[in-house]
Coordinates of C-alpha atoms and ligand atoms in Angstrom, one line a residue:
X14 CA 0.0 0.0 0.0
X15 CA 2.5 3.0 -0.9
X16 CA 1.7 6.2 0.9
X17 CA -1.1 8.5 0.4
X18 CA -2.7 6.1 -2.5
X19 CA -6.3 8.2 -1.4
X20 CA -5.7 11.7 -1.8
X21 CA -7.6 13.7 0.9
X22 CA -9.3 17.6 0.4
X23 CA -11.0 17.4 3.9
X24 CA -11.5 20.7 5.1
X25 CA -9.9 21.6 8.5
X26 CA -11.9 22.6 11.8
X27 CA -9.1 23.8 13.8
X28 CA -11.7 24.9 16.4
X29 CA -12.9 21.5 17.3
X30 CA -10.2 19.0 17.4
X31 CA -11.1 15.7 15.7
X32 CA -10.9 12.7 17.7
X33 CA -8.3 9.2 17.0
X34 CA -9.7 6.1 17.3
X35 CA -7.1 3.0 18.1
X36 CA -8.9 0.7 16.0
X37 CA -7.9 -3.2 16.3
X38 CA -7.8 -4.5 12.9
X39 CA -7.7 -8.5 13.9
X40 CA -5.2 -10.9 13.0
X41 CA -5.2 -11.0 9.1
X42 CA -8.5 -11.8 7.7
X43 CA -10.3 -8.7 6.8
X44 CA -13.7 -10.1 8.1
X45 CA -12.1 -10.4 11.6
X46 CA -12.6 -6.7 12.4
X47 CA -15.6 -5.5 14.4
X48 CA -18.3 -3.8 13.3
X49 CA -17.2 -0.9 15.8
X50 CA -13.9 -0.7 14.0
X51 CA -16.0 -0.8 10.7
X52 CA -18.0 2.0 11.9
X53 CA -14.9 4.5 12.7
X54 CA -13.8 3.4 9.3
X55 CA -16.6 4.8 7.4
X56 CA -16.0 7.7 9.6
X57 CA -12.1 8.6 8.5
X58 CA -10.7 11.2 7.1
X59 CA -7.8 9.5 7.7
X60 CA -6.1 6.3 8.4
X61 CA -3.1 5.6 9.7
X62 CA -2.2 2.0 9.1
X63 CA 0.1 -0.7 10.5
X64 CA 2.2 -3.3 8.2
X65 CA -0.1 -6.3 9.6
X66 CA -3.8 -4.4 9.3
X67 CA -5.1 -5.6 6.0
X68 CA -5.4 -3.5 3.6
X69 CA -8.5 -4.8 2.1
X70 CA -10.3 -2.5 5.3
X71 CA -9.5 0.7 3.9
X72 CA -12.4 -0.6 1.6
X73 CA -15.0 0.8 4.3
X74 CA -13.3 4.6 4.6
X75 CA -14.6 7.0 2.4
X76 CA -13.0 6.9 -1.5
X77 CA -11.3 10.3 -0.6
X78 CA -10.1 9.1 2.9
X79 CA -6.5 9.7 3.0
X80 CA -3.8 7.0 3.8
X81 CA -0.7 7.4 5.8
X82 CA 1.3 3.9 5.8
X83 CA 2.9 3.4 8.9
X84 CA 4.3 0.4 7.9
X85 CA 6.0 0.3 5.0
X86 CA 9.7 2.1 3.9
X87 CA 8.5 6.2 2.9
X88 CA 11.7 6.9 0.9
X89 CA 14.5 5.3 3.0
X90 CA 13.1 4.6 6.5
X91 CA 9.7 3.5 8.0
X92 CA 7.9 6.3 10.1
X93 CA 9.6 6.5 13.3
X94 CA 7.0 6.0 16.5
X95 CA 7.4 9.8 16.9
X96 CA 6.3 10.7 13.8
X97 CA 3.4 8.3 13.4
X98 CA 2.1 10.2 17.1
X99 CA 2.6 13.8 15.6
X100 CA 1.3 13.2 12.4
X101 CA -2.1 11.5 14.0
X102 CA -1.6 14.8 16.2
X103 CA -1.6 17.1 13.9
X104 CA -4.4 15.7 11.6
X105 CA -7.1 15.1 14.9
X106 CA -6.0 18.8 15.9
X107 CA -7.3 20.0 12.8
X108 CA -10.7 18.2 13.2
X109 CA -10.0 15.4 11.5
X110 CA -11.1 11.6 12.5
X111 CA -8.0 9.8 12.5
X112 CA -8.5 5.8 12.5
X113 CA -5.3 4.2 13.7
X114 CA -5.2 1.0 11.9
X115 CA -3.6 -1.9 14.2
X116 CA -2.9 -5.3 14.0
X117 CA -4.8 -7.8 16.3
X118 CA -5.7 -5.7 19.3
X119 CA -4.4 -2.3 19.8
X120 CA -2.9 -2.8 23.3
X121 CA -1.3 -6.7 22.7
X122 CA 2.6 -5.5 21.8
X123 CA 0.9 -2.7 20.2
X124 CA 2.2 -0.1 21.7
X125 CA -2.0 1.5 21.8
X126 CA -1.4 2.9 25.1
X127 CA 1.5 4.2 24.1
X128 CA -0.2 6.4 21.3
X129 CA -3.4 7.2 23.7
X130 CA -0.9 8.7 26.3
X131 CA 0.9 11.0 23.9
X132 CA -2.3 11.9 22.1
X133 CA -4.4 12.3 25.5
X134 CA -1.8 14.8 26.6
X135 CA -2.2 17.5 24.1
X136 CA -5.7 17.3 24.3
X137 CA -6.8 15.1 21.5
X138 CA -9.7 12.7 22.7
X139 CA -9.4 8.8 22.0
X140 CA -11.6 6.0 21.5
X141 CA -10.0 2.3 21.5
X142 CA -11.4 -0.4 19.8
X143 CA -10.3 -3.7 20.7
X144 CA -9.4 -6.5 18.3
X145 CA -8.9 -10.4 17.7
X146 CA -5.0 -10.3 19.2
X147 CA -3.0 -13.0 17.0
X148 CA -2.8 -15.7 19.8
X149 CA -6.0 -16.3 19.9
X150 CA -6.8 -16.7 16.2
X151 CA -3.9 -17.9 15.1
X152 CA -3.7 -21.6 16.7
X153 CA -7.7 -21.4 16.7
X154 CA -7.3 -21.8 12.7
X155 CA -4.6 -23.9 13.2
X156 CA -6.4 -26.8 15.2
X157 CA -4.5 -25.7 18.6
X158 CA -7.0 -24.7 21.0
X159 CA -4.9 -22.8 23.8
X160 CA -7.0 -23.8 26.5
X161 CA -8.4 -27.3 27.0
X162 CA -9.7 -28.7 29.9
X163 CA -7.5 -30.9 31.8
X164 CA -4.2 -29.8 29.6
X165 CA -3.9 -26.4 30.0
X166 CA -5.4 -23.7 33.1
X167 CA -3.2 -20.9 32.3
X168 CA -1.9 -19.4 28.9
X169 CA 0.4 -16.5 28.7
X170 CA 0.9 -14.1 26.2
X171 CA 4.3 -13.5 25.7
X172 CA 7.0 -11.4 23.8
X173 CA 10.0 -13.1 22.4
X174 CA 11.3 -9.8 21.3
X175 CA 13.3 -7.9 24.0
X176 CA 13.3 -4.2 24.3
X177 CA 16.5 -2.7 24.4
X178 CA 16.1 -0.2 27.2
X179 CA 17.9 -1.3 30.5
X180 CA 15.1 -0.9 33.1
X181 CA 12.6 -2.3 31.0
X182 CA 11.1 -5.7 32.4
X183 CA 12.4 -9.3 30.8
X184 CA 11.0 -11.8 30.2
X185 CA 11.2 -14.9 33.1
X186 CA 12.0 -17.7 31.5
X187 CA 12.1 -19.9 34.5
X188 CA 8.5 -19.0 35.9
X189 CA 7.5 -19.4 31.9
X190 CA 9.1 -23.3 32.3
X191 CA 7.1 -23.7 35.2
X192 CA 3.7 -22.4 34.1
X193 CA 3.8 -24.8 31.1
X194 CA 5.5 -28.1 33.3
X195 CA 2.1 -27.3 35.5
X196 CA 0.0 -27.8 31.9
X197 CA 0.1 -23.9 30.8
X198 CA 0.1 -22.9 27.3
X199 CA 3.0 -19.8 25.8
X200 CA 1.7 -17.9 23.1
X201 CA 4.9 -16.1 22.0
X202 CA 4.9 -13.3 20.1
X203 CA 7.1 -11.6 17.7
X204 CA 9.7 -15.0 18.4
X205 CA 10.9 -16.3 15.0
X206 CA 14.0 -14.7 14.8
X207 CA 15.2 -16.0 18.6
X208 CA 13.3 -19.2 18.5
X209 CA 16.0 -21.0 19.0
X210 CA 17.2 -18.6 22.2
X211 CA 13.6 -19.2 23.2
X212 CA 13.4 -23.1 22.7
X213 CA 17.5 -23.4 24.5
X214 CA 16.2 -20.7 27.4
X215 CA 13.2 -23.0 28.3
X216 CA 14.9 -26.1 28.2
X217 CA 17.3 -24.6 30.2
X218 CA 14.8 -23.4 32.8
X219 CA 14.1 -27.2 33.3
X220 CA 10.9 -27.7 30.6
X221 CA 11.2 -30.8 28.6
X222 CA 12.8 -30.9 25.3
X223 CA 9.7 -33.4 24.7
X224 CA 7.5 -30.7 25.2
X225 CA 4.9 -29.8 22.8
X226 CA 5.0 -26.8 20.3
X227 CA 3.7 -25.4 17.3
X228 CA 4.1 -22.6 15.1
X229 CA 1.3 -21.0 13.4
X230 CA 2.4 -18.5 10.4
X231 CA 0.1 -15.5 8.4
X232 CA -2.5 -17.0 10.7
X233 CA -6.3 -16.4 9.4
X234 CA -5.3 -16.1 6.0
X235 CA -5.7 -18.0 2.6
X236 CA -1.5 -18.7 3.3
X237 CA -1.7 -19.5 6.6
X238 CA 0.9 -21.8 7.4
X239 CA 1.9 -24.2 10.4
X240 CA 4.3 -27.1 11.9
X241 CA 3.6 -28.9 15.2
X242 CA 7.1 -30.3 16.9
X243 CA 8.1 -30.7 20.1
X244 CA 10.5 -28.1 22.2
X245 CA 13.9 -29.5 21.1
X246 CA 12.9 -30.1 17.5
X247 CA 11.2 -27.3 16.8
X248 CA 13.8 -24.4 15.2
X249 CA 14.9 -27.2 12.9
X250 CA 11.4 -28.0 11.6
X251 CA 10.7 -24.7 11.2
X252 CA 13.4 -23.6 9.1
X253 CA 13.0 -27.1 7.3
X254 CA 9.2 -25.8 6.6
X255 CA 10.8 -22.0 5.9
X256 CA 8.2 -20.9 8.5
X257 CA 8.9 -16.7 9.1
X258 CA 7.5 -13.7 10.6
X259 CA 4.6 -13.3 11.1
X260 CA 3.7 -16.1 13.3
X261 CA 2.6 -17.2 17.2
X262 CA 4.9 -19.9 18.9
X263 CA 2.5 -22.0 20.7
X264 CA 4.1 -24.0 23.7
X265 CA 2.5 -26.6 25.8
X266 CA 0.4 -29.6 25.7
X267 CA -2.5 -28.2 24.2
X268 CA 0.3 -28.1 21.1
X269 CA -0.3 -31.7 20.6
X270 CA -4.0 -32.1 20.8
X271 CA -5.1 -33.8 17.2
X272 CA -8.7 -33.6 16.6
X273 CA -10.5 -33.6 12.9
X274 CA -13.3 -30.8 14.3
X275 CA -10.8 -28.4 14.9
X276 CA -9.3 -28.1 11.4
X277 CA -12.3 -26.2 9.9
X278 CA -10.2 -23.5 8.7
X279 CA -7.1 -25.8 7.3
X280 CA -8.9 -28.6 6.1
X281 CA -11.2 -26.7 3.9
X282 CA -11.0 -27.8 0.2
X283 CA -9.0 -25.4 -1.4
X284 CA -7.3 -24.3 1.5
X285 CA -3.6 -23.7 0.3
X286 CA -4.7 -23.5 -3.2
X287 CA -4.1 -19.7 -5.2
X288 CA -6.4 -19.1 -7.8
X289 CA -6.0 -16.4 -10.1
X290 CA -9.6 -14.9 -11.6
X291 CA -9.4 -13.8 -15.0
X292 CA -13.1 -12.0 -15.2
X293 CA -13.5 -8.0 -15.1
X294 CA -12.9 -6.1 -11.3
X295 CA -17.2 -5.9 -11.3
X296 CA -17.7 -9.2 -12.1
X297 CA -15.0 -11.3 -10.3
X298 CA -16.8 -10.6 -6.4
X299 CA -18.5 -13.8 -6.2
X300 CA -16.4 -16.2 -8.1
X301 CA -13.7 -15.0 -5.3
X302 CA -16.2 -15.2 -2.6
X303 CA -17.0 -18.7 -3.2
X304 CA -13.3 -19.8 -4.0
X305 CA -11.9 -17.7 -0.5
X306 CA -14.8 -19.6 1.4
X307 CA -13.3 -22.7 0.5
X308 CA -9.8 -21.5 1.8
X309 CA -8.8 -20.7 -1.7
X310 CA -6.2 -17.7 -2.1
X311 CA -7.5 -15.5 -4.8
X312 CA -5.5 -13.2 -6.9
X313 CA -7.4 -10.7 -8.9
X314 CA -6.2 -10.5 -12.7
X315 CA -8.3 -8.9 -14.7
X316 CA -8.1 -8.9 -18.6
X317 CA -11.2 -7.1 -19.6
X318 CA -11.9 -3.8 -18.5
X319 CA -15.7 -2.7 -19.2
X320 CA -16.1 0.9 -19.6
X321 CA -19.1 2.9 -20.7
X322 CA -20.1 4.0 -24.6
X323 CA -18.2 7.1 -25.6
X324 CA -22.0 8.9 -26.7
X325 CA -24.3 7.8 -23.4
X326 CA -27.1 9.5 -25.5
X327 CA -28.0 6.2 -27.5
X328 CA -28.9 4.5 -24.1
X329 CA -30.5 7.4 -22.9
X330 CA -33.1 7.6 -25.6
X331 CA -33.5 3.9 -25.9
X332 CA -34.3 3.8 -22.1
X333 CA -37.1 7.0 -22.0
X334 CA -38.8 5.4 -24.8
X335 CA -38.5 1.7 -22.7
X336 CA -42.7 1.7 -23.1
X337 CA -42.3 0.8 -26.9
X338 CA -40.4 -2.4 -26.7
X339 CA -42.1 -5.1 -25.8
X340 CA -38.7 -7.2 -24.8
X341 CA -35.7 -6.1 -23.6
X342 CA -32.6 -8.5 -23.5
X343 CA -29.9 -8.5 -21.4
X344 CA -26.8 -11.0 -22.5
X345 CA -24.7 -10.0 -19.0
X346 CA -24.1 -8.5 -15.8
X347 CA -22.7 -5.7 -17.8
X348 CA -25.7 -5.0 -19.6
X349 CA -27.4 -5.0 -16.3
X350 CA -25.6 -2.4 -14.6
X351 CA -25.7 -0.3 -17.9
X352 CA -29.1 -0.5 -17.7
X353 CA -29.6 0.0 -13.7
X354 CA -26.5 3.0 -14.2
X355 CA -28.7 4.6 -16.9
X356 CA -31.4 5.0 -15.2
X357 CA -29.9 6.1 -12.0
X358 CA -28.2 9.2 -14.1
X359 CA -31.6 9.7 -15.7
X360 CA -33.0 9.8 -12.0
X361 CA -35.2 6.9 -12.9
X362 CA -36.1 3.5 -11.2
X363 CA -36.7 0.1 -11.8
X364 CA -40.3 1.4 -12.2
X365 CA -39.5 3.0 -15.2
X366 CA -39.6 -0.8 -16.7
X367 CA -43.1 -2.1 -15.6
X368 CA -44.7 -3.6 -18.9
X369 CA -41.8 -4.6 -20.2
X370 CA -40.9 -7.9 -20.2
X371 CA -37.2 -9.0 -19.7
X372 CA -35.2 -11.6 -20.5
X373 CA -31.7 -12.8 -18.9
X374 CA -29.3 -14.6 -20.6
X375 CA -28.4 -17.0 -17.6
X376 CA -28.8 -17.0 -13.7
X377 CA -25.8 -14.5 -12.6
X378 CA -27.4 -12.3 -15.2
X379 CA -30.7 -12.6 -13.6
X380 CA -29.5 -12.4 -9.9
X381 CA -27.7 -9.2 -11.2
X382 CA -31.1 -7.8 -12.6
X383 CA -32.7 -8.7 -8.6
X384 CA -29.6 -7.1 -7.1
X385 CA -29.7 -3.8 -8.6
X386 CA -33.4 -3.5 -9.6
X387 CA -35.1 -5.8 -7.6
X388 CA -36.7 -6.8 -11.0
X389 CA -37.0 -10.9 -11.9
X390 CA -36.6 -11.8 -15.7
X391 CA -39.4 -13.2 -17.1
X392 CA -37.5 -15.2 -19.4
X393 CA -33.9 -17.2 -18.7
X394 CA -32.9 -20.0 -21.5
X395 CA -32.0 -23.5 -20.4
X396 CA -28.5 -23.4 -21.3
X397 CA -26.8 -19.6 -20.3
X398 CA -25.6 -18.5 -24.4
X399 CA -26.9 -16.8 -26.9
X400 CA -27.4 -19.0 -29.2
X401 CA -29.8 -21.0 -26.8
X402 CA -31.6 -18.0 -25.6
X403 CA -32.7 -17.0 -29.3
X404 CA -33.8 -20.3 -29.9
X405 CA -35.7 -20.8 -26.9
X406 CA -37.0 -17.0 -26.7
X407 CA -38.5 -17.7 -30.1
X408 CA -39.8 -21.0 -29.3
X409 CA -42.0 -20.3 -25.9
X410 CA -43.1 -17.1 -27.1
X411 CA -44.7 -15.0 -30.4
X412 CA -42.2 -13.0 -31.4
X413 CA -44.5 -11.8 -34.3
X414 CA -44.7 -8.1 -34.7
X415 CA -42.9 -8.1 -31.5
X416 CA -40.3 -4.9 -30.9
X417 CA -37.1 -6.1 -29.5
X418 CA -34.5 -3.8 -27.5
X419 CA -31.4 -5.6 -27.2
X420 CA -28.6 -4.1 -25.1
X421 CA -25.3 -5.8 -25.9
X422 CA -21.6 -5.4 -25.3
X423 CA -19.9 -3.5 -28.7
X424 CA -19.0 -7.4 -29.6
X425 CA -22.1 -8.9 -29.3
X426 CA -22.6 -11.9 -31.1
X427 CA -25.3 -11.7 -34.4
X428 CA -27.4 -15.0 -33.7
X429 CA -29.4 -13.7 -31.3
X430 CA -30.7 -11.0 -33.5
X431 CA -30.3 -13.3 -36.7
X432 CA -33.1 -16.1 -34.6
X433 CA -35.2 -13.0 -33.3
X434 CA -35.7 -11.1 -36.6
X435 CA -36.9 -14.7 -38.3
X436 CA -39.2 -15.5 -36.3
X437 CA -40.9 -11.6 -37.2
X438 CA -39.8 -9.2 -34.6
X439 CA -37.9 -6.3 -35.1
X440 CA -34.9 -5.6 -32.9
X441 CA -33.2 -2.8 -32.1
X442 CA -29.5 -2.9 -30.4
X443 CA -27.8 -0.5 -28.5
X444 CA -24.2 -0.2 -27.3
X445 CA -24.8 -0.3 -23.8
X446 CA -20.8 -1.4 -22.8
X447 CA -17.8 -1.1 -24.3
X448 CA -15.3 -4.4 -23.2
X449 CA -11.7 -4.1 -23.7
X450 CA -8.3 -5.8 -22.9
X451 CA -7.0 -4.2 -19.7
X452 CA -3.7 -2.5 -20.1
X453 CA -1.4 -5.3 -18.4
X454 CA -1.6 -8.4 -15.8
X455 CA -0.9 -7.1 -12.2
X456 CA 2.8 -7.2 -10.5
X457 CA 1.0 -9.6 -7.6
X458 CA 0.3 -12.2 -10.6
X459 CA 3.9 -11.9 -12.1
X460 CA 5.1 -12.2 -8.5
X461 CA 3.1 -14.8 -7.7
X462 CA 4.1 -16.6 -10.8
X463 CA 8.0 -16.3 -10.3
X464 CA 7.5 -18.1 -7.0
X465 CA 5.6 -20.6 -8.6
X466 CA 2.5 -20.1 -6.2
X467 CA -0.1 -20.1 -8.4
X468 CA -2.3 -23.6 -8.7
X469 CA -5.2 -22.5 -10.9
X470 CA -6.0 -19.9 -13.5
X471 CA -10.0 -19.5 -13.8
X472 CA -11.4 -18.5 -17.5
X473 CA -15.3 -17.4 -17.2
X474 CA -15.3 -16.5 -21.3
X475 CA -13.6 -17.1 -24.4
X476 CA -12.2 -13.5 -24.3
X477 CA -10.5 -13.9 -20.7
X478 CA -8.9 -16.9 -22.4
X479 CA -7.8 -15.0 -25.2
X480 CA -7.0 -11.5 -23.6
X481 CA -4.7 -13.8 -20.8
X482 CA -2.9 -15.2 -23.5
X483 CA -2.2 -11.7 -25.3
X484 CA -1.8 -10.5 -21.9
X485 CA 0.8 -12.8 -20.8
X486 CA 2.9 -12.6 -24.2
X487 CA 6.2 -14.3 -24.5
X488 CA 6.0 -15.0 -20.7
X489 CA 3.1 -17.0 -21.1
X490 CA 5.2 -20.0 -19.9
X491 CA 6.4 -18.7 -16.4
X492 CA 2.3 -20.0 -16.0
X493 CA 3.1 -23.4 -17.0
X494 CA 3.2 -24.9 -13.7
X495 CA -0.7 -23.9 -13.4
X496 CA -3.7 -26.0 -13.1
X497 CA -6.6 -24.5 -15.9
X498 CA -10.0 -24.6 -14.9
X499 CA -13.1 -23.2 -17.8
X500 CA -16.5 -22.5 -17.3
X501 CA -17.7 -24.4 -20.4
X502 CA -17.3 -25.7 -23.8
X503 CA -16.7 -23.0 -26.0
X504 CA -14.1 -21.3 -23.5
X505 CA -12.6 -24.6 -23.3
X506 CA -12.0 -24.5 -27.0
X507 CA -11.1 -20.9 -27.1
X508 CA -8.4 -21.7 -24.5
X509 CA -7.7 -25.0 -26.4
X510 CA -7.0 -23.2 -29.8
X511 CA -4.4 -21.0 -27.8
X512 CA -2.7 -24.1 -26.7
X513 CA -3.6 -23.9 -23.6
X514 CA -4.9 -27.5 -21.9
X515 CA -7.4 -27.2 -20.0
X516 CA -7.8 -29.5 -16.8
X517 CA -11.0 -29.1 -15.6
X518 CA -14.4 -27.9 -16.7
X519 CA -17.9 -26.9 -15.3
X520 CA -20.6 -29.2 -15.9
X521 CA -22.7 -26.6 -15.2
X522 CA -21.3 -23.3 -17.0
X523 CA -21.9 -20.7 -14.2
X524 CA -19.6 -19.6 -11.3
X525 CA -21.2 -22.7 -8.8
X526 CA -20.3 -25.1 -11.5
X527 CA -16.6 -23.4 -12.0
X528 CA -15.8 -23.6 -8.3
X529 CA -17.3 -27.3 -8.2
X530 CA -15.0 -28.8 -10.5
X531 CA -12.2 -26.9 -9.2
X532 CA -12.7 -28.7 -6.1
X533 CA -13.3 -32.1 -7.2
X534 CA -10.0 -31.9 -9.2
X535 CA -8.3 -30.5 -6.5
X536 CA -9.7 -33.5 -4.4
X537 CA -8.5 -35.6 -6.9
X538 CA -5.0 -34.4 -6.8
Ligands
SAH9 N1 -1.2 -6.2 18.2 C1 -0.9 -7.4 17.5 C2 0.5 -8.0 17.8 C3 1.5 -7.1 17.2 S1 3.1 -7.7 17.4 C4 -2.0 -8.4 18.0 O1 -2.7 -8.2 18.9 O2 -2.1 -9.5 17.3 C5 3.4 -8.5 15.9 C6 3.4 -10.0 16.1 O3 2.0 -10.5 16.1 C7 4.0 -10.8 15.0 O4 5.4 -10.8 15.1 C8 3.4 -12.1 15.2 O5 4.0 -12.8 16.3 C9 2.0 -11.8 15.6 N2 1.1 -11.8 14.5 C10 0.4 -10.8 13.9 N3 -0.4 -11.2 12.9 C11 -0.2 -12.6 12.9 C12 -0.8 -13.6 12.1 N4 -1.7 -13.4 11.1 N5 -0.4 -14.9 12.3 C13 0.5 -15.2 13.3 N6 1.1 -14.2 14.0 C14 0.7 -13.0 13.9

């Protein structure tokens, strides 16, 4: 997230300072927040935010919110502590709402109260909003449960990092031996560059080298990774793992319990799989909902950009005079929020459409039409193309004399209006969308290909077969090492024609269908 990537134009109010909220962003997964941190999001006019907050939250601020990276290298260093607390300061002073984005839970090695101190004193108010700290939801979606009757009374939340100041506390490792010989579980922080200090200074201190331990890396997240050893062994099997920062050691007996019903999170289908979605920005949101609910990493690529017609004025009369078509068709999702954006700029509703009967080219396209005018087609074809749909739409009903408004893309194909003009009615089409190839494939694909990451490429449409393969160019074989998955027949021949092979396919052609066979192959594997 490079600095400042929202630029702000929020006008001061010197006279009535603003307020910073310390806002725990949870552990990794952006759904771990709570809804109070949401709130104070939508709130910002700034937001100040950590390396570990993910960045995916800045989604709830405002568009013009502005970002200061707290995390990250500005130019050659990383905002010192004392510049993070004047520039929060400075921008609450001026009557701003500041949200300081944290990782986990703003006072767990957070330094929260730290900030609220500084900030407290020269008058700014503060709000803290706890969050899900990392040893808690780390092991949880690792299978360790750091409590568990009879094996562990006690766990302790611990930092493996030592300050450097000379009166500040250490760390006990020989009251932290004894709390786990009595059955207590460690939950070390910030350890994986002195784990084995850590693992020797225990021992040391009398605990068992036989004693259980895990480690628990990106914990919540699609690449959440984790080994389970035992005291002695476990620098070794980390490294042999290549197991970094970020990541909770867990140590106790509670680091051996095995059970199948706490693996919900790891044991998910795709979980460990990264799956890169070809499909527009608009359209890819459920395809990567379904995939990431099956523990599937996504990475959004892509290859068609849909923009809107150059002249809008085509649309615009086609919709005011809606009341003389009889039929209007809609072949996508795009043509559906063309239509539902037209009308919104024309200050029109869904309304506007009664007597007008609709047809949808396949389910999404319908659930698109319910989801942003709460309308329900009155016709969808058996099979979701548009070949099928002119059949079928001719078939059920009289098309005689019938006027036909047809909103398609600028490459829309011609049997449609070929099967609806034989059977007598007259159709008009109008440009609703323009599609085009996007201007290049993101650096987090390229990335992800170079470390050879990526499992399965998804292609929902012949073009985001074909646009992938221009996209990708003479490095088209750094992808080799991917799995392909198509949504049906004709993509599957598109992609086939490029020379790509295709390992699975839908059996039913819609995004349900694309993440079921994804799975079973994966399965298969
Ligand atoms: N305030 C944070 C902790 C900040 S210290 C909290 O409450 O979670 C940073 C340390 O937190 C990391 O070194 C690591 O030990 C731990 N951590 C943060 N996110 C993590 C994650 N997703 N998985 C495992 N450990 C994590």
């Amino acid at each position: 997230m490079p600095n400042q990537t929202k630029k702000s134009s929020q006008p001061a109010h010197p006279d009535t300072p603003g307020a910073v909220y310390l806002v725990g962003a949870g552990p990794g997964d952006a759904k771990l927040i709570t809804l109070a941190g949401v709130e104070a999001l939508r709130r910002a006019d700034v937001v100040v935010c950590d390396a570990l907050a993910n960045a995916a939250l800045l989604d709830h601020a405002p568009a013009n919110v502005t970002v200061i990276d707290a995390g990250k290298r500005a130019g050659d260093h990383t905002l010192s502590q004392d510049e993070i607390n004047s520039a929060m300061a400075e921008h609450a002073l001026a009557g701003r709402t500041v949200v300081r984005l944290k990782g986990g839970d703003p006072f767990i090695f957070g330094r929260g109260s730290e900030e609220a101190i500084y900030l407290h004193e020269r008058g700014v108010p503060v709000v803290a909003i706890p969050g899900v700290t990392a040893a808690i939801a780390a092991p949880a979606c690792a299978g360790v449960p750091i409590t568990f009757r009879n094996l562990a009374a006690t766990v302790t939340f611990v930092t493996g990092h030592h300050s450097k100041q000379p009166d500040s506390p250490t760390v006990d490792y020989a009251a932290l031996a004894r709390l786990v010989d009595r059955g207590g579980t460690l939950c070390i922080y910030m350890g994986m560059t002195r784990l084995a200090d850590i693992t020797a200074a225990l021992i040391d201190h009398g605990l068992s080298g036989d004693t259980a331990a895990a480690v628990v890396q990106w914990g919540t997240l699609p690449r959440q990774r984790s080994v389970r050893s035992t005291l002695d062994q476990l620098p070794d099997d980390v490294t042999r793992a290549g197991l970094g920062a970020p990541a909770i050691i867990v140590i106790g007996p509670v680091a051996e319990v095995e059970h199948a019903a706490l693996h919900w999170f790891d044991h998910r289908p795709l979980f460990g799989q990264t799956v890169v979605v070809t499909r527009t920005r608009t359209q890819s949101s459920r395809l990567r909902a379904e995939l990431e609910a099956l523990g599937a990493e996504v990475i959004e690529s892509p290859t068609i950009e849909i923009t809107p017609p150059d002249d809008p004025t085509p649309m615009r009369e086609a919709v005011r005079q809606i009341a003389d078509f009889d039929w209007v068709l809609l072949t996508s999702e795009n043509a559906v929020n063309a239509l539902a954006d037209t009308l919104e700029a024309m200050e029109l509703d869904s309304r506007h459409l009664a007597g007008v009967s609709i047809a949808a080219v396949g389910l999404s396209t319908d659930a698109a039409l319910r989801d942003r005018l709460s309308i329900t087609a009155d016709f969808v074809p058996s099979q979701f193309n548009a070949q099928v749909m002119g059949r079928e739409l001719t078939e059920k009903c009289d098309m005689t004399g019938k006027r036909v408004l047809y909103l398609k893309a600028d490459i829309a194909r011609k049997t449609l209006v070929e099967a609806l003009t034989e059977a007598g009615a007259t159709v008009e089409t109008i440009d609703a969308y323009h599609t085009r190839i996007a201007a290049a494939l993101p650096e987090a694909l390229w990335e992800a290909a170079e470390s050879g990451r990526i499992d399965w490429i998804t292609f929902t449409s012949s073009s985001t077969a074909r646009n992938f393969v221009q996209l990708a160019g003479d490095r088209l074989e750094r992808f080799a090492h991917a799995r392909i998955a198509s949504i049906g027949p004709s993509t599957t021949a598109t992609a086939e024609r490029l020379g790509l092979s295709v390992d699975t396919q839908a059996e039913i052609s819609d995004i349900d269908g694309l993440v079921t066979a994804i799975g079973r192959a994966t399965s298969n594997a």
